[in-house]
PDB file of C-alpha atoms in Angstrom:
ATOM      1  CA  MET A  25      25.565  23.820  41.635  1.00  0.00           C
ATOM      2  CA  ARG A  26      27.559  21.438  44.095  1.00  0.00           C
ATOM      3  CA  SER A  27      28.814  23.177  46.958  1.00  0.00           C
ATOM      4  CA  LYS A  28      32.726  23.439  47.527  1.00  0.00           C
ATOM      5  CA  PHE A  29      32.221  20.603  50.092  1.00  0.00           C
ATOM      6  CA  HIS A  30      30.920  18.397  48.086  1.00  0.00           C
ATOM      7  CA  LEU A  31      33.806  18.989  44.967  1.00  0.00           C
ATOM      8  CA  ALA A  32      36.243  18.617  47.848  1.00  0.00           C
ATOM      9  CA  LYS A  33      34.450  15.079  49.218  1.00  0.00           C
ATOM     10  CA  GLN A  34      35.687  12.919  46.667  1.00  0.00           C
ATOM     11  CA  PRO A  35      39.307  13.770  46.606  1.00  0.00           C
ATOM     12  CA  LEU A  36      38.908  13.680  50.297  1.00  0.00           C
ATOM     13  CA  ILE A  37      37.989  10.324  50.374  1.00  0.00           C
ATOM     14  CA  ALA A  38      39.625   8.967  47.747  1.00  0.00           C
ATOM     15  CA  PHE A  39      42.963  10.123  49.535  1.00  0.00           C
ATOM     16  CA  LEU A  40      41.784   9.163  53.399  1.00  0.00           C
ATOM     17  CA  THR A  41      40.393   6.040  52.440  1.00  0.00           C
ATOM     18  CA  PRO A  42      43.924   4.097  51.492  1.00  0.00           C
ATOM     19  CA  LEU A  43      45.347   5.384  54.476  1.00  0.00           C
ATOM     20  CA  ILE A  44      42.312   4.735  56.749  1.00  0.00           C
ATOM     21  CA  GLN A  45      42.364   0.764  55.876  1.00  0.00           C
ATOM     22  CA  ALA A  46      46.280   1.278  56.285  1.00  0.00           C
ATOM     23  CA  TYR A  47      46.205   1.657  59.833  1.00  0.00           C
ATOM     24  CA  ARG A  48      43.257  -0.413  60.533  1.00  0.00           C
ATOM     25  CA  SER A  49      44.931  -3.885  58.890  1.00  0.00           C
ATOM     26  CA  GLY A  50      48.774  -2.896  60.555  1.00  0.00           C
ATOM     27  CA  HIS A  51      50.079  -1.960  57.249  1.00  0.00           C
ATOM     28  CA  ILE A  52      51.232   1.685  58.482  1.00  0.00           C
ATOM     29  CA  ARG A  53      52.878   0.041  61.944  1.00  0.00           C
ATOM     30  CA  SER A  54      54.462  -2.561  59.713  1.00  0.00           C
ATOM     31  CA  SER A  55      55.806  -0.325  57.327  1.00  0.00           C
ATOM     32  CA  PHE A  56      57.446   1.694  59.982  1.00  0.00           C
ATOM     33  CA  THR A  57      58.769  -1.495  62.380  1.00  0.00           C
ATOM     34  CA  ARG A  58      59.935  -3.154  59.099  1.00  0.00           C
ATOM     35  CA  THR A  59      57.934  -6.652  60.387  1.00  0.00           C
ATOM     36  CA  SER A  60      54.787  -8.147  59.814  1.00  0.00           C
ATOM     37  CA  VAL A  61      52.512  -6.921  62.712  1.00  0.00           C
ATOM     38  CA  ASP A  62      48.572  -5.888  62.555  1.00  0.00           C
ATOM     39  CA  VAL A  63      48.102  -2.774  64.294  1.00  0.00           C
ATOM     40  CA  ALA A  64      47.942  -3.492  67.793  1.00  0.00           C
ATOM     41  CA  GLY A  65      51.687  -4.272  66.862  1.00  0.00           C
ATOM     42  CA  ARG A  66      51.170  -8.270  67.237  1.00  0.00           C
ATOM     43  CA  ALA A  67      53.470 -10.257  64.996  1.00  0.00           C
ATOM     44  CA  ILE A  68      51.177 -11.970  61.862  1.00  0.00           C
ATOM     45  CA  PRO A  69      52.133 -14.441  59.412  1.00  0.00           C
ATOM     46  CA  TRP A  70      53.723 -12.297  55.978  1.00  0.00           C
ATOM     47  CA  TYR A  71      50.362 -13.549  54.122  1.00  0.00           C
ATOM     48  CA  SER A  72      48.322 -11.678  52.194  1.00  0.00           C
ATOM     49  CA  LEU A  73      45.621  -9.765  54.541  1.00  0.00           C
ATOM     50  CA  PRO A  74      42.488 -10.987  53.154  1.00  0.00           C
ATOM     51  CA  ALA A  75      44.823 -14.543  54.340  1.00  0.00           C
ATOM     52  CA  VAL A  76      45.455 -13.684  57.702  1.00  0.00           C
ATOM     53  CA  HIS A  77      42.046 -12.233  58.345  1.00  0.00           C
ATOM     54  CA  PHE A  78      40.484 -15.658  57.261  1.00  0.00           C
ATOM     55  CA  LEU A  79      42.810 -17.943  59.300  1.00  0.00           C
ATOM     56  CA  SER A  80      41.960 -15.518  62.036  1.00  0.00           C
ATOM     57  CA  GLN A  81      38.783 -16.782  62.729  1.00  0.00           C
ATOM     58  CA  ARG A  82      39.360 -20.459  62.621  1.00  0.00           C
ATOM     59  CA  ASP A  83      40.253 -22.428  66.140  1.00  0.00           C
ATOM     60  CA  PHE A  84      43.148 -23.916  65.860  1.00  0.00           C
ATOM     61  CA  ARG A  85      43.654 -24.996  69.510  1.00  0.00           C
ATOM     62  CA  ASN A  86      44.453 -28.548  68.706  1.00  0.00           C
ATOM     63  CA  ALA A  87      46.450 -28.093  65.204  1.00  0.00           C
ATOM     64  CA  ASN A  88      49.463 -29.461  64.932  1.00  0.00           C
ATOM     65  CA  VAL A  89      51.435 -27.312  62.481  1.00  0.00           C
ATOM     66  CA  LEU A  90      54.341 -28.160  60.124  1.00  0.00           C
ATOM     67  CA  GLU A  91      55.904 -24.933  58.755  1.00  0.00           C
ATOM     68  CA  PHE A  92      59.095 -24.715  56.147  1.00  0.00           C
ATOM     69  CA  GLY A  93      60.052 -20.849  56.623  1.00  0.00           C
ATOM     70  CA  GLY A  94      59.967 -19.205  59.965  1.00  0.00           C
ATOM     71  CA  GLY A  95      59.370 -16.243  61.457  1.00  0.00           C
ATOM     72  CA  HIS A  96      56.396 -14.290  62.554  1.00  0.00           C
ATOM     73  CA  SER A  97      54.152 -16.786  61.315  1.00  0.00           C
ATOM     74  CA  THR A  98      56.055 -18.731  63.689  1.00  0.00           C
ATOM     75  CA  ILE A  99      55.271 -16.506  66.504  1.00  0.00           C
ATOM     76  CA  TRP A 100      51.512 -16.370  65.479  1.00  0.00           C
ATOM     77  CA  TRP A 101      50.452 -19.921  64.573  1.00  0.00           C
ATOM     78  CA  SER A 102      52.681 -20.726  68.321  1.00  0.00           C
ATOM     79  CA  SER A 103      49.638 -18.141  69.626  1.00  0.00           C
ATOM     80  CA  VAL A 104      46.543 -19.733  67.870  1.00  0.00           C
ATOM     81  CA  ALA A 105      47.819 -23.522  67.179  1.00  0.00           C
ATOM     82  CA  ASN A 106      48.737 -26.809  69.954  1.00  0.00           C
ATOM     83  CA  ASN A 107      52.147 -26.878  68.241  1.00  0.00           C
ATOM     84  CA  VAL A 108      54.419 -25.766  65.882  1.00  0.00           C
ATOM     85  CA  THR A 109      57.304 -27.536  64.322  1.00  0.00           C
ATOM     86  CA  THR A 110      59.506 -25.530  61.572  1.00  0.00           C
ATOM     87  CA  PHE A 111      62.182 -25.577  59.387  1.00  0.00           C
ATOM     88  CA  GLU A 112      64.628 -22.580  59.002  1.00  0.00           C
ATOM     89  CA  GLU A 113      68.333 -22.532  57.158  1.00  0.00           C
ATOM     90  CA  ASP A 114      69.218 -19.323  59.256  1.00  0.00           C
ATOM     91  CA  GLN A 115      70.343 -20.280  62.857  1.00  0.00           C
ATOM     92  CA  ASN A 116      70.703 -16.481  63.904  1.00  0.00           C
ATOM     93  CA  TRP A 117      66.901 -16.287  62.229  1.00  0.00           C
ATOM     94  CA  ILE A 118      65.745 -19.173  64.583  1.00  0.00           C
ATOM     95  CA  ASP A 119      66.923 -17.897  67.620  1.00  0.00           C
ATOM     96  CA  LYS A 120      65.197 -14.298  67.275  1.00  0.00           C
ATOM     97  CA  PHE A 121      61.868 -15.803  66.364  1.00  0.00           C
ATOM     98  CA  VAL A 122      61.403 -18.682  69.014  1.00  0.00           C
ATOM     99  CA  SER A 123      62.895 -16.527  71.163  1.00  0.00           C
ATOM    100  CA  GLN A 124      59.463 -14.557  70.745  1.00  0.00           C
ATOM    101  CA  SER A 125      57.277 -17.594  70.179  1.00  0.00           C
ATOM    102  CA  GLY A 126      55.511 -19.915  72.714  1.00  0.00           C
ATOM    103  CA  PRO A 127      57.031 -22.770  74.494  1.00  0.00           C
ATOM    104  CA  ASN A 128      54.991 -24.953  71.812  1.00  0.00           C
ATOM    105  CA  VAL A 129      57.160 -24.189  68.520  1.00  0.00           C
ATOM    106  CA  ARG A 130      60.350 -26.742  67.474  1.00  0.00           C
ATOM    107  CA  ALA A 131      62.486 -25.699  65.175  1.00  0.00           C
ATOM    108  CA  PHE A 132      65.289 -26.606  63.298  1.00  0.00           C
ATOM    109  CA  GLN A 133      68.028 -25.624  61.060  1.00  0.00           C
ATOM    110  CA  MET A 134      68.109 -27.259  57.631  1.00  0.00           C
ATOM    111  CA  ARG A 135      71.326 -27.116  55.268  1.00  0.00           C
ATOM    112  CA  LYS A 136      70.768 -24.702  52.610  1.00  0.00           C
ATOM    113  CA  GLY A 137      69.248 -25.694  48.913  1.00  0.00           C
ATOM    114  CA  LEU A 138      67.806 -28.591  49.996  1.00  0.00           C
ATOM    115  CA  LYS A 139      65.069 -29.533  47.902  1.00  0.00           C
ATOM    116  CA  GLY A 140      62.761 -32.252  46.146  1.00  0.00           C
ATOM    117  CA  GLY A 141      64.046 -35.729  47.504  1.00  0.00           C
ATOM    118  CA  ALA A 142      66.528 -34.474  49.691  1.00  0.00           C
ATOM    119  CA  LEU A 143      64.604 -32.462  51.808  1.00  0.00           C
ATOM    120  CA  ARG A 144      61.777 -34.772  52.355  1.00  0.00           C
ATOM    121  CA  SER A 145      64.001 -37.009  53.731  1.00  0.00           C
ATOM    122  CA  ALA A 146      65.771 -34.449  55.958  1.00  0.00           C
ATOM    123  CA  VAL A 147      62.486 -33.665  57.388  1.00  0.00           C
ATOM    124  CA  ARG A 148      61.442 -37.403  57.853  1.00  0.00           C
ATOM    125  CA  GLU A 149      64.793 -37.998  59.650  1.00  0.00           C
ATOM    126  CA  ILE A 150      64.470 -35.031  61.492  1.00  0.00           C
ATOM    127  CA  LEU A 151      61.299 -36.005  62.764  1.00  0.00           C
ATOM    128  CA  SER A 152      61.902 -39.570  63.358  1.00  0.00           C
ATOM    129  CA  ASN A 153      64.673 -38.522  65.814  1.00  0.00           C
ATOM    130  CA  GLU A 154      62.386 -36.321  67.801  1.00  0.00           C
ATOM    131  CA  GLU A 155      59.966 -38.998  67.738  1.00  0.00           C
ATOM    132  CA  ALA A 156      57.196 -37.669  65.767  1.00  0.00           C
ATOM    133  CA  ASP A 157      55.246 -38.743  62.919  1.00  0.00           C
ATOM    134  CA  PRO A 158      55.148 -36.963  59.690  1.00  0.00           C
ATOM    135  CA  GLU A 159      51.096 -37.802  59.673  1.00  0.00           C
ATOM    136  CA  MET A 160      50.411 -35.817  62.369  1.00  0.00           C
ATOM    137  CA  PHE A 161      50.677 -32.672  61.439  1.00  0.00           C
ATOM    138  CA  ASP A 162      46.906 -30.856  60.410  1.00  0.00           C
ATOM    139  CA  ILE A 163      48.185 -27.811  58.777  1.00  0.00           C
ATOM    140  CA  VAL A 164      51.421 -27.528  56.282  1.00  0.00           C
ATOM    141  CA  VAL A 165      52.347 -23.963  55.587  1.00  0.00           C
ATOM    142  CA  VAL A 166      55.004 -24.121  52.523  1.00  0.00           C
TER     143      VAL A 166
END
């Protein structure tokens, strides 16, 4: 005959385990703040948690990052990489995340709706005006 504790243990574990994981991963804090943060409230990329965990274990101190679409990922990359160059369409959003990023971030506003060759040409033009070689990036985030 099973004890009352044993009968209650499995449903309790089934209920508590996801809550504990959500707390440890920062998911609960992210839900309340409506931003992508870890348990300590630091910005993390809006990638899958296994991807964030994988990237967090790597050394990017000398890496140059090119990113399309800035935000919390820009803030996070600025804390772990040598420098970050990001392209974003919304200037108000750029102002918001750049103010929370490190000094190693360059953010450029792009015209909305650019795709394919037009996007590639615009990026190359901006980078050449900044005297940056498009081949100098170690990581490209799309």
